Amino acid sequence: MALNDTVSYMDRPWVKNYPNGVSETIEYHRKIIPELLERNAKDYPNKNALIFEGYKIQYATLKQMVDHFSDCLIKLNIQKGDCVALILPNIIPCVVGYLGVLQMGAIAVFINPASSDREMEHQLNDSEASMIITLDLICNRIIDLRPRLVNVHQIIYTSLGDYLPFSKKISFALLGKHRKISVPVNKAPDVFRWKDLFNKYESNGYRMAAELKDTALYQYTSGTTGASKGVILTHENLSRQVQQLQNWLQTLEFANERILAALPFFHIFGLSSVLNFSIANAWTTILLPKPYPYPLYESILRYSVSIVPLIPTMFQNLLDTPSLDLSAIDSVKLYLSGSETLSVETLKAFMKKTGSPIIEGYGLTEASPVTHIMPPGYLKHKQGSIGLPLPDTLCRIVDLETGETDVPIGEPGELIIKGPQVMDKYLNRPMESDCTLKDGWIYTQDIVTMDQDGFFYLIDRKNDMIVSRGYYIYPREVEELILEHPTVKEVCVVNYPSPQQGEIAVAFVVPVSGEQILEQHLIECCEGKIPAYKIPQKIIFLDKLPKNSVGKVLRRVLRSKKYIEPTG
């Protein structure tokens, strides 16, 4: 790629490659997500809004449930501006609870049900949550944790069996405890069962209290590099994000698609790009609380799903399950990938098996989350690109040392972004907010390049970059090379301190099942293709890589001596 520093990032060279009909800037409506639900209930009352294990809820019913739950919150003394935590998988009460909280002007905070007690305690206390909505399976654990929580006054719990078709409901009642998918909840003060609240309090047809500028979410970062931070997102952030996506993906039909909710709503990608986006388009959302390959595949076939947003790990898991005939899927119009980098090898293998491309995007929690999406027409010519900035999204690439000077087109630097989807600030972290946000620009900590056509390419995380004897090593470049070896399933390259070199590259490799790889073979695979200083000085073989609940590799864990310098 020839370098060209005559083009300015502020010229927005990407606009000329926008898909037909996509606007450079958008005239935004001022409706918040609960108001879009209200519109759907009026215009499409009998259309299925949610499907969970075959149980269907239409838009009119969903709106009634949300209104009823907002009334319940008022009766329990939740006020506008209070924080309500949702510690739930993708089930119907999760959707109703979230929309009910937003509608009455309270602030939702999603917490991963698989979080450790320490992480839950941090997020609940940091957000000053006054209520928790959770699942019976973990409710006793949260009751035990409550003495350490500064502001939690009430707990509401639901069950996986609360909304099921009749036949499944009977089976759940008989076998739920035996299969450990239902547990009795210990009696404790101010602990309420979800359905009991609906029976106890009448609905008065609650009216909208939230406004566009109000805070909607405290969305915690995934914490792959340290303690999670609460990102403050407003109703305006969420509303404008879905309008950006609508403007970009115009080929999708309003009120006529089915989207798979396999991505957890406690992650911003699932919440914003699946649930909020679905409501904004009056689509049907297929709820899938455990996105294992078989139920994921079966849900797509059973419900003729047309939009499938997944993370790279989920795509790879589908490929790694040989009993699944991926070529049998003929309903999907659009596969979307985000949250982490999709390897070129996975992209090629999936396209070969399904005949369908994967549209990759880029984003971060602090940007609601999507900032870039790949236009479908350029998939072959710009393979490996994260795409173009969305409408109204400004991007620059600045030098790594000062973060002030724009680097020439084609050279790597830190991506900084400005747009209507960008967060207000971090919760309770003024210093980190000031470091991350400068004059409205958010510093992403991601190293990227941009070509002359305005397509962006993710190289690596700034914190993951390895500096060895003054030379820069980008882990992703080395990982992509090692992944070309036919017996390698997964790889992660991390930096590790070295007294002589400052840092060295260490590669963690997961072999294909049943295969054995010699370290020397992987080194030979790299020789001649990258400079010698970039070749990992240590290769460690693992059965699996440590990951968080949304499939991101925990690099900080791999950097520990436990993995790199095991004892015994």
Coordinates of C-alpha atoms in Angstrom, one line a residue:
M1 CA 0.0 0.0 0.0
A2 CA 1.5 3.3 -1.1
L3 CA 1.7 5.9 1.6
N4 CA -0.1 9.1 1.0
D5 CA -0.1 11.9 3.6
T6 CA -1.8 14.4 1.4
V7 CA -5.2 13.1 2.5
S8 CA -6.5 14.3 5.8
Y9 CA -8.5 12.1 8.2
M10 CA -10.8 15.1 8.6
D11 CA -11.6 14.9 4.9
R12 CA -13.4 11.7 5.7
P13 CA -12.2 9.7 2.6
W14 CA -14.3 6.8 3.7
V15 CA -17.6 8.5 2.7
K16 CA -17.0 7.9 -1.0
N17 CA -17.1 4.2 -0.4
Y18 CA -20.4 4.2 1.7
P19 CA -23.0 1.7 0.5
N20 CA -25.7 3.2 -1.8
G21 CA -28.2 5.2 0.2
V22 CA -26.1 5.6 3.3
S23 CA -25.9 9.2 4.4
E24 CA -22.8 11.1 5.5
T25 CA -24.8 12.6 8.3
I26 CA -28.2 11.7 9.7
E27 CA -31.2 13.7 10.8
Y28 CA -32.0 11.9 14.0
H29 CA -35.4 11.4 15.5
R30 CA -35.6 12.0 19.3
K31 CA -37.3 8.8 20.4
I32 CA -35.7 6.7 23.1
I33 CA -35.8 2.9 23.0
P34 CA -39.0 2.5 25.2
E35 CA -40.8 4.9 22.9
L36 CA -39.9 2.7 20.0
L37 CA -41.4 -0.2 21.8
E38 CA -44.5 1.9 22.4
R39 CA -44.7 2.6 18.6
N40 CA -44.4 -1.1 17.8
A41 CA -47.2 -2.0 20.2
K42 CA -49.4 0.4 18.4
D43 CA -48.4 -0.4 14.8
Y44 CA -47.6 -4.1 15.1
P45 CA -49.6 -5.3 18.2
N46 CA -49.8 -9.0 17.1
K47 CA -46.3 -9.4 15.8
N48 CA -44.0 -11.6 17.8
A49 CA -41.5 -9.5 19.7
L50 CA -39.7 -12.3 21.7
I51 CA -39.5 -16.0 21.4
F52 CA -37.9 -18.1 24.2
E53 CA -37.9 -21.9 24.0
G54 CA -41.0 -21.7 21.8
Y55 CA -42.9 -19.3 24.2
K56 CA -44.0 -16.2 22.2
I57 CA -44.7 -12.7 23.3
Q58 CA -46.3 -10.2 20.9
Y59 CA -45.4 -6.5 20.9
A60 CA -48.7 -5.4 22.5
T61 CA -48.2 -7.9 25.4
L62 CA -44.5 -6.9 25.8
K63 CA -45.5 -3.3 26.2
Q64 CA -48.2 -4.2 28.8
M65 CA -45.6 -6.2 30.8
V66 CA -43.1 -3.4 30.6
D67 CA -45.7 -0.9 31.8
H68 CA -46.7 -3.3 34.6
F69 CA -43.1 -3.7 35.7
S70 CA -42.5 0.0 35.8
D71 CA -45.5 0.3 38.1
C72 CA -44.0 -2.4 40.3
L73 CA -40.8 -0.5 40.5
I74 CA -42.6 2.7 41.6
K75 CA -44.5 0.7 44.3
L76 CA -41.1 -0.6 45.5
N77 CA -39.9 3.1 45.8
I78 CA -37.5 3.0 42.9
Q79 CA -37.3 6.6 41.6
K80 CA -36.0 8.3 38.5
G81 CA -32.2 8.3 38.6
D82 CA -31.9 5.2 40.9
C83 CA -29.8 2.3 39.7
V84 CA -31.2 -1.2 39.1
A85 CA -28.9 -4.1 38.4
L86 CA -29.9 -6.9 36.1
I87 CA -27.9 -10.1 36.7
L88 CA -29.7 -12.3 34.2
P89 CA -29.1 -14.4 31.0
N90 CA -31.1 -13.7 27.8
I91 CA -34.6 -14.5 29.1
I92 CA -37.9 -12.7 28.9
P93 CA -37.7 -11.0 32.4
C94 CA -34.3 -9.6 31.4
V95 CA -35.9 -7.8 28.4
V96 CA -39.0 -6.7 30.4
G97 CA -36.9 -5.6 33.4
Y98 CA -34.5 -3.6 31.2
L99 CA -37.2 -1.8 29.3
G100 CA -39.2 -1.1 32.5
V101 CA -36.2 0.4 34.2
L102 CA -35.4 2.6 31.2
Q103 CA -39.0 3.7 30.8
M104 CA -39.4 5.0 34.3
G105 CA -36.2 6.9 34.2
A106 CA -34.0 4.7 36.4
I107 CA -30.6 3.5 35.3
A108 CA -29.9 -0.1 34.3
V109 CA -26.6 -1.8 35.0
F110 CA -26.0 -5.3 33.5
I111 CA -23.8 -7.7 35.4
N112 CA -22.6 -11.0 34.1
P113 CA -24.2 -13.8 36.2
A114 CA -20.9 -15.7 36.0
S115 CA -18.9 -12.9 37.6
S116 CA -17.0 -13.6 40.8
D117 CA -18.3 -12.3 44.1
R118 CA -15.5 -9.8 44.1
E119 CA -16.5 -8.4 40.7
M120 CA -20.2 -8.3 41.5
E121 CA -19.5 -6.5 44.7
H122 CA -17.3 -4.0 42.9
Q123 CA -19.9 -3.2 40.2
L124 CA -22.9 -3.2 42.6
N125 CA -21.2 -0.8 45.0
D126 CA -19.6 1.3 42.4
S127 CA -23.0 1.9 40.7
E128 CA -24.8 2.2 44.0
A129 CA -27.5 -0.1 42.8
S130 CA -30.5 -0.1 45.0
M131 CA -32.2 -3.1 43.5
I132 CA -31.1 -6.4 41.9
I133 CA -33.1 -8.5 39.4
T134 CA -31.6 -11.9 39.1
L135 CA -32.2 -15.7 38.6
D136 CA -33.2 -18.2 41.3
L137 CA -30.0 -20.2 40.4
I138 CA -27.8 -17.4 41.8
C139 CA -30.2 -15.6 44.2
N140 CA -28.9 -17.3 47.3
R141 CA -25.4 -16.3 46.5
I142 CA -26.5 -12.7 46.1
I143 CA -28.5 -12.9 49.4
D144 CA -25.3 -14.0 51.1
L145 CA -23.4 -11.1 49.4
R146 CA -25.9 -8.5 50.4
P147 CA -24.3 -7.5 53.7
R148 CA -21.3 -6.3 51.8
L149 CA -23.4 -4.2 49.4
V150 CA -23.8 -0.5 50.4
N151 CA -27.1 0.4 48.8
V152 CA -29.0 -2.8 47.7
H153 CA -32.5 -2.7 49.4
Q154 CA -34.4 -5.2 47.4
I155 CA -33.9 -8.4 45.3
I156 CA -36.3 -9.7 42.7
Y157 CA -35.7 -13.2 41.3
T158 CA -37.2 -15.1 38.4
S159 CA -36.8 -18.6 37.0
L160 CA -36.0 -20.1 33.6
G161 CA -39.4 -21.8 33.9
D162 CA -41.4 -18.6 34.4
Y163 CA -42.2 -18.3 30.6
L164 CA -42.4 -21.6 28.8
P165 CA -44.9 -23.3 26.5
F166 CA -47.3 -25.6 28.5
S167 CA -45.6 -28.9 27.7
K168 CA -42.1 -27.5 28.6
K169 CA -43.6 -25.9 31.7
I170 CA -44.8 -29.2 33.0
S171 CA -41.5 -30.8 32.3
F172 CA -39.6 -28.0 34.0
A173 CA -41.8 -28.3 37.1
L174 CA -41.1 -32.0 37.4
L175 CA -37.4 -32.1 36.4
G176 CA -36.1 -28.6 37.1
K177 CA -34.5 -29.3 40.5
H178 CA -33.2 -32.7 39.3
R179 CA -31.5 -31.1 36.3
K180 CA -30.2 -28.2 38.5
I181 CA -31.9 -25.6 36.4
S182 CA -34.1 -24.5 39.3
V183 CA -33.3 -24.1 43.0
P184 CA -35.4 -23.0 46.0
V185 CA -34.5 -19.5 47.2
N186 CA -33.8 -18.9 50.9
K187 CA -36.2 -16.7 52.8
A188 CA -34.8 -13.2 53.4
P189 CA -36.2 -9.7 53.9
D190 CA -37.1 -7.7 50.8
V191 CA -36.6 -10.6 48.4
F192 CA -39.5 -11.0 45.9
R193 CA -40.4 -13.5 43.3
W194 CA -40.9 -11.9 39.8
K195 CA -44.4 -13.3 39.1
D196 CA -45.6 -12.6 42.7
L197 CA -45.0 -8.8 42.1
F198 CA -47.1 -8.9 38.9
N199 CA -49.9 -10.6 40.9
K200 CA -49.6 -8.2 43.8
Y201 CA -49.5 -4.9 42.1
E202 CA -52.0 -3.7 39.5
S203 CA -50.8 -1.9 36.3
N204 CA -51.9 1.7 35.9
G205 CA -50.6 2.1 32.4
Y206 CA -47.4 3.8 33.4
R207 CA -46.4 6.9 31.3
M208 CA -42.9 7.6 30.0
A209 CA -40.6 9.4 32.4
A210 CA -37.2 9.1 30.8
E211 CA -35.8 11.8 28.5
L212 CA -33.3 11.8 25.8
K213 CA -30.5 13.4 27.8
D214 CA -31.0 11.2 30.8
T215 CA -28.5 8.5 31.8
A216 CA -29.8 5.1 30.6
L217 CA -27.0 2.7 31.4
Y218 CA -23.9 2.1 33.5
Q219 CA -22.3 -0.5 31.2
Y220 CA -19.2 -2.1 32.7
T221 CA -16.3 -2.9 30.5
S222 CA -15.3 -6.5 30.2
G223 CA -12.2 -6.1 32.4
T224 CA -9.8 -8.1 30.2
T225 CA -6.9 -5.8 31.3
G226 CA -7.9 -4.9 34.8
A227 CA -10.9 -3.9 37.0
S228 CA -14.0 -3.1 35.1
K229 CA -15.1 0.5 34.6
G230 CA -18.6 1.8 34.5
V231 CA -19.3 3.5 31.2
I232 CA -22.1 6.1 31.4
L233 CA -24.4 5.9 28.3
T234 CA -27.4 8.2 27.8
H235 CA -30.7 7.4 26.1
E236 CA -29.4 9.7 23.3
N237 CA -26.3 7.5 22.9
L238 CA -28.4 4.4 22.5
S239 CA -31.0 6.0 20.3
R240 CA -28.5 7.5 17.9
Q241 CA -26.5 4.3 17.7
V242 CA -29.5 2.2 16.5
Q243 CA -30.3 5.0 13.9
Q244 CA -26.7 4.8 12.7
L245 CA -27.1 1.0 12.2
Q246 CA -30.4 1.5 10.5
N247 CA -28.9 4.0 8.1
W248 CA -26.0 1.6 7.3
L249 CA -28.0 -1.7 7.0
Q250 CA -30.8 -0.4 4.8
T251 CA -31.2 -3.7 2.9
L252 CA -32.8 -5.3 6.0
E253 CA -36.6 -5.1 6.1
F254 CA -38.4 -3.1 8.7
A255 CA -40.8 -5.4 10.8
N256 CA -39.8 -8.4 8.7
E257 CA -36.7 -9.9 10.1
R258 CA -35.8 -12.4 12.9
I259 CA -32.6 -11.8 14.8
L260 CA -30.8 -14.3 17.0
A261 CA -30.0 -13.1 20.5
A262 CA -27.1 -15.4 21.3
L263 CA -24.9 -12.6 22.4
P264 CA -25.5 -11.9 26.1
F265 CA -27.3 -8.6 26.9
F266 CA -24.9 -8.0 29.8
H267 CA -22.4 -7.2 27.0
I268 CA -22.9 -4.0 25.1
F269 CA -22.7 -5.7 21.7
G270 CA -25.6 -7.9 22.5
L271 CA -27.6 -5.2 24.2
S272 CA -27.2 -2.5 21.7
S273 CA -26.7 -4.3 18.3
V274 CA -29.2 -7.0 19.0
L275 CA -31.9 -6.1 21.5
N276 CA -32.1 -2.3 21.0
F277 CA -31.6 -2.7 17.2
S278 CA -34.4 -5.3 17.0
I279 CA -36.9 -3.1 18.9
A280 CA -35.9 -0.1 16.7
N281 CA -36.9 -2.2 13.6
A282 CA -39.9 -4.0 15.1
W283 CA -38.2 -7.4 14.5
T284 CA -38.6 -10.7 16.3
T285 CA -35.9 -11.5 18.8
I286 CA -35.0 -15.2 19.4
L287 CA -33.7 -15.4 22.9
L288 CA -30.9 -17.9 23.5
P289 CA -29.5 -17.9 27.0
K290 CA -26.7 -20.5 26.4
P291 CA -25.2 -20.1 22.9
Y292 CA -23.7 -23.5 22.5
P293 CA -23.2 -24.8 18.9
Y294 CA -26.2 -27.2 18.8
P295 CA -28.9 -24.9 20.2
L296 CA -27.5 -22.0 18.2
Y297 CA -27.7 -24.0 15.0
E298 CA -31.1 -25.5 15.8
S299 CA -32.6 -22.0 16.6
I300 CA -31.4 -20.6 13.3
L301 CA -33.1 -23.5 11.4
R302 CA -36.3 -23.7 13.5
Y303 CA -37.1 -20.0 13.4
S304 CA -35.7 -19.2 10.0
V305 CA -33.4 -16.6 11.5
S306 CA -32.3 -13.9 9.1
I307 CA -29.8 -12.0 11.1
V308 CA -27.1 -13.7 13.2
P309 CA -24.7 -11.5 15.2
L310 CA -22.0 -13.6 16.9
I311 CA -18.4 -13.2 18.2
P312 CA -15.5 -14.9 16.5
T313 CA -15.4 -17.7 19.2
M314 CA -19.0 -18.7 18.3
F315 CA -18.3 -18.8 14.6
Q316 CA -15.3 -21.0 15.3
N317 CA -17.3 -23.3 17.6
L318 CA -19.8 -23.8 14.8
L319 CA -17.0 -24.8 12.4
D320 CA -15.5 -27.1 15.0
T321 CA -18.7 -29.1 15.4
P322 CA -18.6 -31.5 12.4
S323 CA -22.1 -32.9 13.0
L324 CA -23.6 -29.5 12.0
D325 CA -24.4 -29.1 8.3
L326 CA -23.9 -25.4 8.0
S327 CA -24.7 -25.5 4.3
A328 CA -28.3 -26.4 5.3
I329 CA -28.8 -22.8 6.7
D330 CA -30.6 -20.9 3.9
S331 CA -32.5 -18.2 5.9
V332 CA -29.6 -16.0 7.0
K333 CA -29.3 -12.7 5.2
L334 CA -26.5 -11.3 7.4
Y335 CA -23.8 -12.7 9.7
L336 CA -22.3 -10.0 11.9
S337 CA -19.0 -10.3 13.9
G338 CA -17.7 -8.1 16.6
S339 CA -16.3 -7.8 20.1
E340 CA -12.9 -9.1 19.1
T341 CA -10.8 -9.7 16.0
L342 CA -12.1 -12.3 13.5
S343 CA -9.2 -14.2 12.1
V344 CA -8.9 -14.4 8.3
E345 CA -8.7 -18.2 8.6
T346 CA -12.0 -18.4 10.4
L347 CA -13.6 -16.0 7.9
K348 CA -12.5 -18.0 4.9
A349 CA -13.5 -21.4 6.5
F350 CA -17.0 -20.1 7.4
M351 CA -17.6 -18.7 4.0
K352 CA -16.5 -22.0 2.4
K353 CA -18.9 -24.0 4.5
T354 CA -21.9 -21.7 4.3
G355 CA -21.4 -19.8 1.1
S356 CA -22.3 -16.6 3.2
P357 CA -19.9 -13.9 4.1
I358 CA -19.4 -12.5 7.7
I359 CA -19.6 -8.7 8.0
E360 CA -17.1 -7.6 10.5
G361 CA -17.4 -4.5 12.6
Y362 CA -15.5 -2.7 15.3
G363 CA -16.5 -0.9 18.4
L364 CA -15.9 -0.4 22.1
T365 CA -18.2 -0.2 25.2
E366 CA -17.4 3.5 25.4
A367 CA -19.0 4.0 22.0
S368 CA -22.3 2.1 22.5
P369 CA -20.4 0.1 20.9
V370 CA -20.2 0.2 17.1
T371 CA -18.1 2.8 15.2
H372 CA -17.1 0.9 12.1
I373 CA -18.7 -1.7 9.8
M374 CA -17.5 -3.4 6.7
P375 CA -19.6 -2.7 3.5
P376 CA -20.6 -6.1 2.0
G377 CA -19.4 -5.2 -1.5
Y378 CA -15.8 -4.8 -0.5
L379 CA -15.3 -8.1 1.4
K380 CA -13.0 -9.7 -1.2
H381 CA -10.9 -6.6 -2.0
K382 CA -10.5 -5.4 1.6
Q383 CA -10.2 -8.7 3.5
G384 CA -9.1 -8.2 7.1
S385 CA -10.5 -4.6 7.3
I386 CA -12.8 -3.6 10.2
G387 CA -14.6 -1.4 7.6
L388 CA -15.6 2.3 7.4
P389 CA -16.7 4.7 10.1
L390 CA -20.5 5.0 10.6
P391 CA -22.3 8.2 9.6
D392 CA -21.5 11.2 11.9
T393 CA -18.4 9.3 13.2
L394 CA -15.1 11.1 12.9
C395 CA -11.9 9.2 13.2
R396 CA -8.2 10.1 13.3
I397 CA -5.0 8.0 13.8
V398 CA -2.5 9.7 16.0
D399 CA 1.1 9.0 17.0
L400 CA 1.7 6.5 19.8
E401 CA 4.0 8.7 21.8
T402 CA 2.1 12.0 22.3
G403 CA -1.4 11.1 20.9
E404 CA -1.5 14.6 19.3
T405 CA -0.1 14.4 15.8
D406 CA -1.9 12.7 13.0
V407 CA 0.2 10.0 11.4
P408 CA 0.4 9.8 7.5
I409 CA -2.2 7.6 5.7
G410 CA -1.1 4.0 5.8
E411 CA 1.1 4.3 9.0
P412 CA 0.0 2.7 12.3
G413 CA -1.1 4.8 15.2
E414 CA -3.8 5.1 17.9
L415 CA -7.4 5.3 16.7
I416 CA -9.3 8.2 18.3
I417 CA -13.1 8.7 17.6
K418 CA -15.7 11.4 18.0
G419 CA -19.4 10.8 17.4
P420 CA -23.0 10.8 18.9
Q421 CA -22.6 7.2 20.2
V422 CA -19.5 8.1 22.4
M423 CA -20.0 7.9 26.1
D424 CA -20.4 10.9 28.5
K425 CA -17.6 9.7 30.9
Y426 CA -16.7 6.9 33.2
L427 CA -18.6 6.5 36.5
N428 CA -16.6 7.7 39.5
R429 CA -13.4 7.9 37.6
P430 CA -12.6 11.5 36.7
M431 CA -8.9 11.0 36.1
E432 CA -9.5 8.1 33.7
S433 CA -12.3 10.0 32.0
D434 CA -9.9 12.9 31.4
C435 CA -7.2 10.6 30.0
T436 CA -9.6 8.8 27.7
L437 CA -11.7 11.7 26.5
K438 CA -10.0 14.8 25.2
D439 CA -12.0 17.6 23.5
G440 CA -14.8 15.0 22.7
W441 CA -12.3 12.5 21.1
I442 CA -12.1 9.1 22.8
Y443 CA -8.7 7.5 22.8
T444 CA -9.4 3.8 22.0
Q445 CA -6.0 2.3 22.9
D446 CA -6.2 0.4 19.6
I447 CA -3.5 0.6 17.0
V448 CA -4.9 0.8 13.5
T449 CA -4.0 1.9 9.9
M450 CA -6.2 3.5 7.3
D451 CA -5.7 3.0 3.5
Q452 CA -6.3 5.7 0.9
D453 CA -9.9 4.5 0.4
G454 CA -10.8 5.1 4.1
F455 CA -10.8 1.5 5.2
F456 CA -9.5 0.8 8.6
Y457 CA -7.4 -2.2 9.7
L458 CA -6.9 -3.2 13.3
I459 CA -3.3 -4.1 14.2
D460 CA -3.4 -4.5 17.9
R461 CA -4.2 -3.1 21.3
K462 CA -1.8 -0.4 22.4
N463 CA -1.3 -2.2 25.7
D464 CA -0.7 -5.5 24.0
M465 CA 2.1 -4.2 21.8
I466 CA 5.5 -5.7 22.5
V467 CA 8.6 -3.6 22.6
S468 CA 11.7 -5.7 22.2
R469 CA 15.1 -4.0 22.1
G470 CA 13.3 -0.9 20.8
Y471 CA 11.5 -2.8 18.0
Y472 CA 7.6 -2.9 17.9
I473 CA 6.0 -6.3 17.7
Y474 CA 2.3 -6.5 17.0
P475 CA 0.8 -9.8 18.4
R476 CA -2.0 -10.0 15.9
E477 CA 0.5 -10.1 12.9
V478 CA 2.3 -13.1 14.5
E479 CA -0.9 -14.8 15.5
E480 CA -2.3 -14.7 12.0
L481 CA 0.9 -16.3 10.7
I482 CA 0.9 -19.1 13.3
L483 CA -2.8 -19.7 12.6
E484 CA -1.9 -20.6 9.0
H485 CA -0.3 -23.9 10.4
P486 CA -2.9 -26.6 9.8
T487 CA -2.6 -28.1 13.2
V488 CA -3.1 -24.9 15.1
K489 CA -6.7 -24.2 16.4
E490 CA -6.1 -21.1 18.5
V491 CA -3.1 -18.8 19.4
C492 CA -2.5 -15.8 21.5
V493 CA 0.8 -13.9 21.6
V494 CA 1.6 -11.8 24.7
N495 CA 4.4 -9.6 26.0
Y496 CA 6.6 -10.8 28.9
P497 CA 9.3 -8.8 30.7
S498 CA 12.9 -9.6 29.8
P499 CA 16.0 -8.1 31.6
Q500 CA 18.0 -8.2 28.4
Q501 CA 15.4 -7.2 25.8
G502 CA 12.8 -5.2 27.7
E503 CA 10.1 -7.6 26.5
I504 CA 9.8 -10.8 24.6
A505 CA 7.0 -12.4 22.6
V506 CA 5.5 -15.5 24.1
A507 CA 3.0 -17.6 22.0
F508 CA 0.3 -19.7 23.6
V509 CA -0.9 -22.3 21.2
V510 CA -4.0 -24.6 21.3
P511 CA -3.5 -27.5 18.8
V512 CA -6.3 -29.1 16.8
S513 CA -7.8 -32.0 18.8
G514 CA -5.6 -35.1 18.5
E515 CA -2.7 -33.3 16.9
Q516 CA 0.8 -32.8 18.2
I517 CA 3.0 -29.9 17.2
L518 CA 6.7 -29.4 17.7
E519 CA 7.8 -25.9 18.8
Q520 CA 10.4 -25.9 16.0
H521 CA 7.7 -26.4 13.4
L522 CA 6.0 -23.2 14.4
I523 CA 9.2 -21.3 14.5
E524 CA 10.1 -22.5 11.0
C525 CA 6.6 -21.5 9.9
C526 CA 7.5 -17.9 10.9
E527 CA 11.0 -17.8 9.5
G528 CA 11.4 -15.7 6.4
K529 CA 7.9 -14.3 6.7
I530 CA 8.5 -11.9 9.5
P531 CA 11.7 -10.4 10.9
A532 CA 13.6 -12.6 13.3
Y533 CA 12.9 -10.2 16.3
K534 CA 9.1 -10.8 15.9
I535 CA 9.3 -14.6 16.1
P536 CA 8.2 -15.8 19.6
Q537 CA 11.0 -16.7 21.8
K538 CA 8.8 -19.1 23.8
I539 CA 5.9 -21.3 22.6
I540 CA 3.6 -22.8 25.2
F541 CA 1.0 -25.4 24.4
L542 CA -2.4 -25.4 26.2
D543 CA -5.6 -27.4 26.0
K544 CA -7.5 -24.1 25.9
L545 CA -7.0 -20.4 26.3
P546 CA -8.4 -18.6 29.3
K547 CA -11.4 -16.4 28.2
N548 CA -14.1 -14.3 29.8
S549 CA -17.8 -14.9 29.4
V550 CA -18.0 -13.3 25.9
G551 CA -15.1 -15.2 24.5
K552 CA -12.3 -12.6 24.8
V553 CA -8.9 -14.1 25.6
L554 CA -7.7 -13.0 29.0
R555 CA -4.2 -11.8 28.1
R556 CA -3.5 -10.5 31.6
V557 CA -3.9 -14.1 32.9
L558 CA -1.6 -15.5 30.2
R559 CA 1.1 -13.0 31.2
S560 CA 1.2 -14.4 34.7
K561 CA 4.1 -16.5 35.9
K562 CA 1.6 -19.3 36.5
Y563 CA 1.4 -19.8 32.7
I564 CA 4.8 -18.6 31.5
E565 CA 7.0 -20.0 34.4
P566 CA 5.0 -22.9 35.9
T567 CA 6.5 -24.6 38.9
G568 CA 6.7 -28.2 39.7

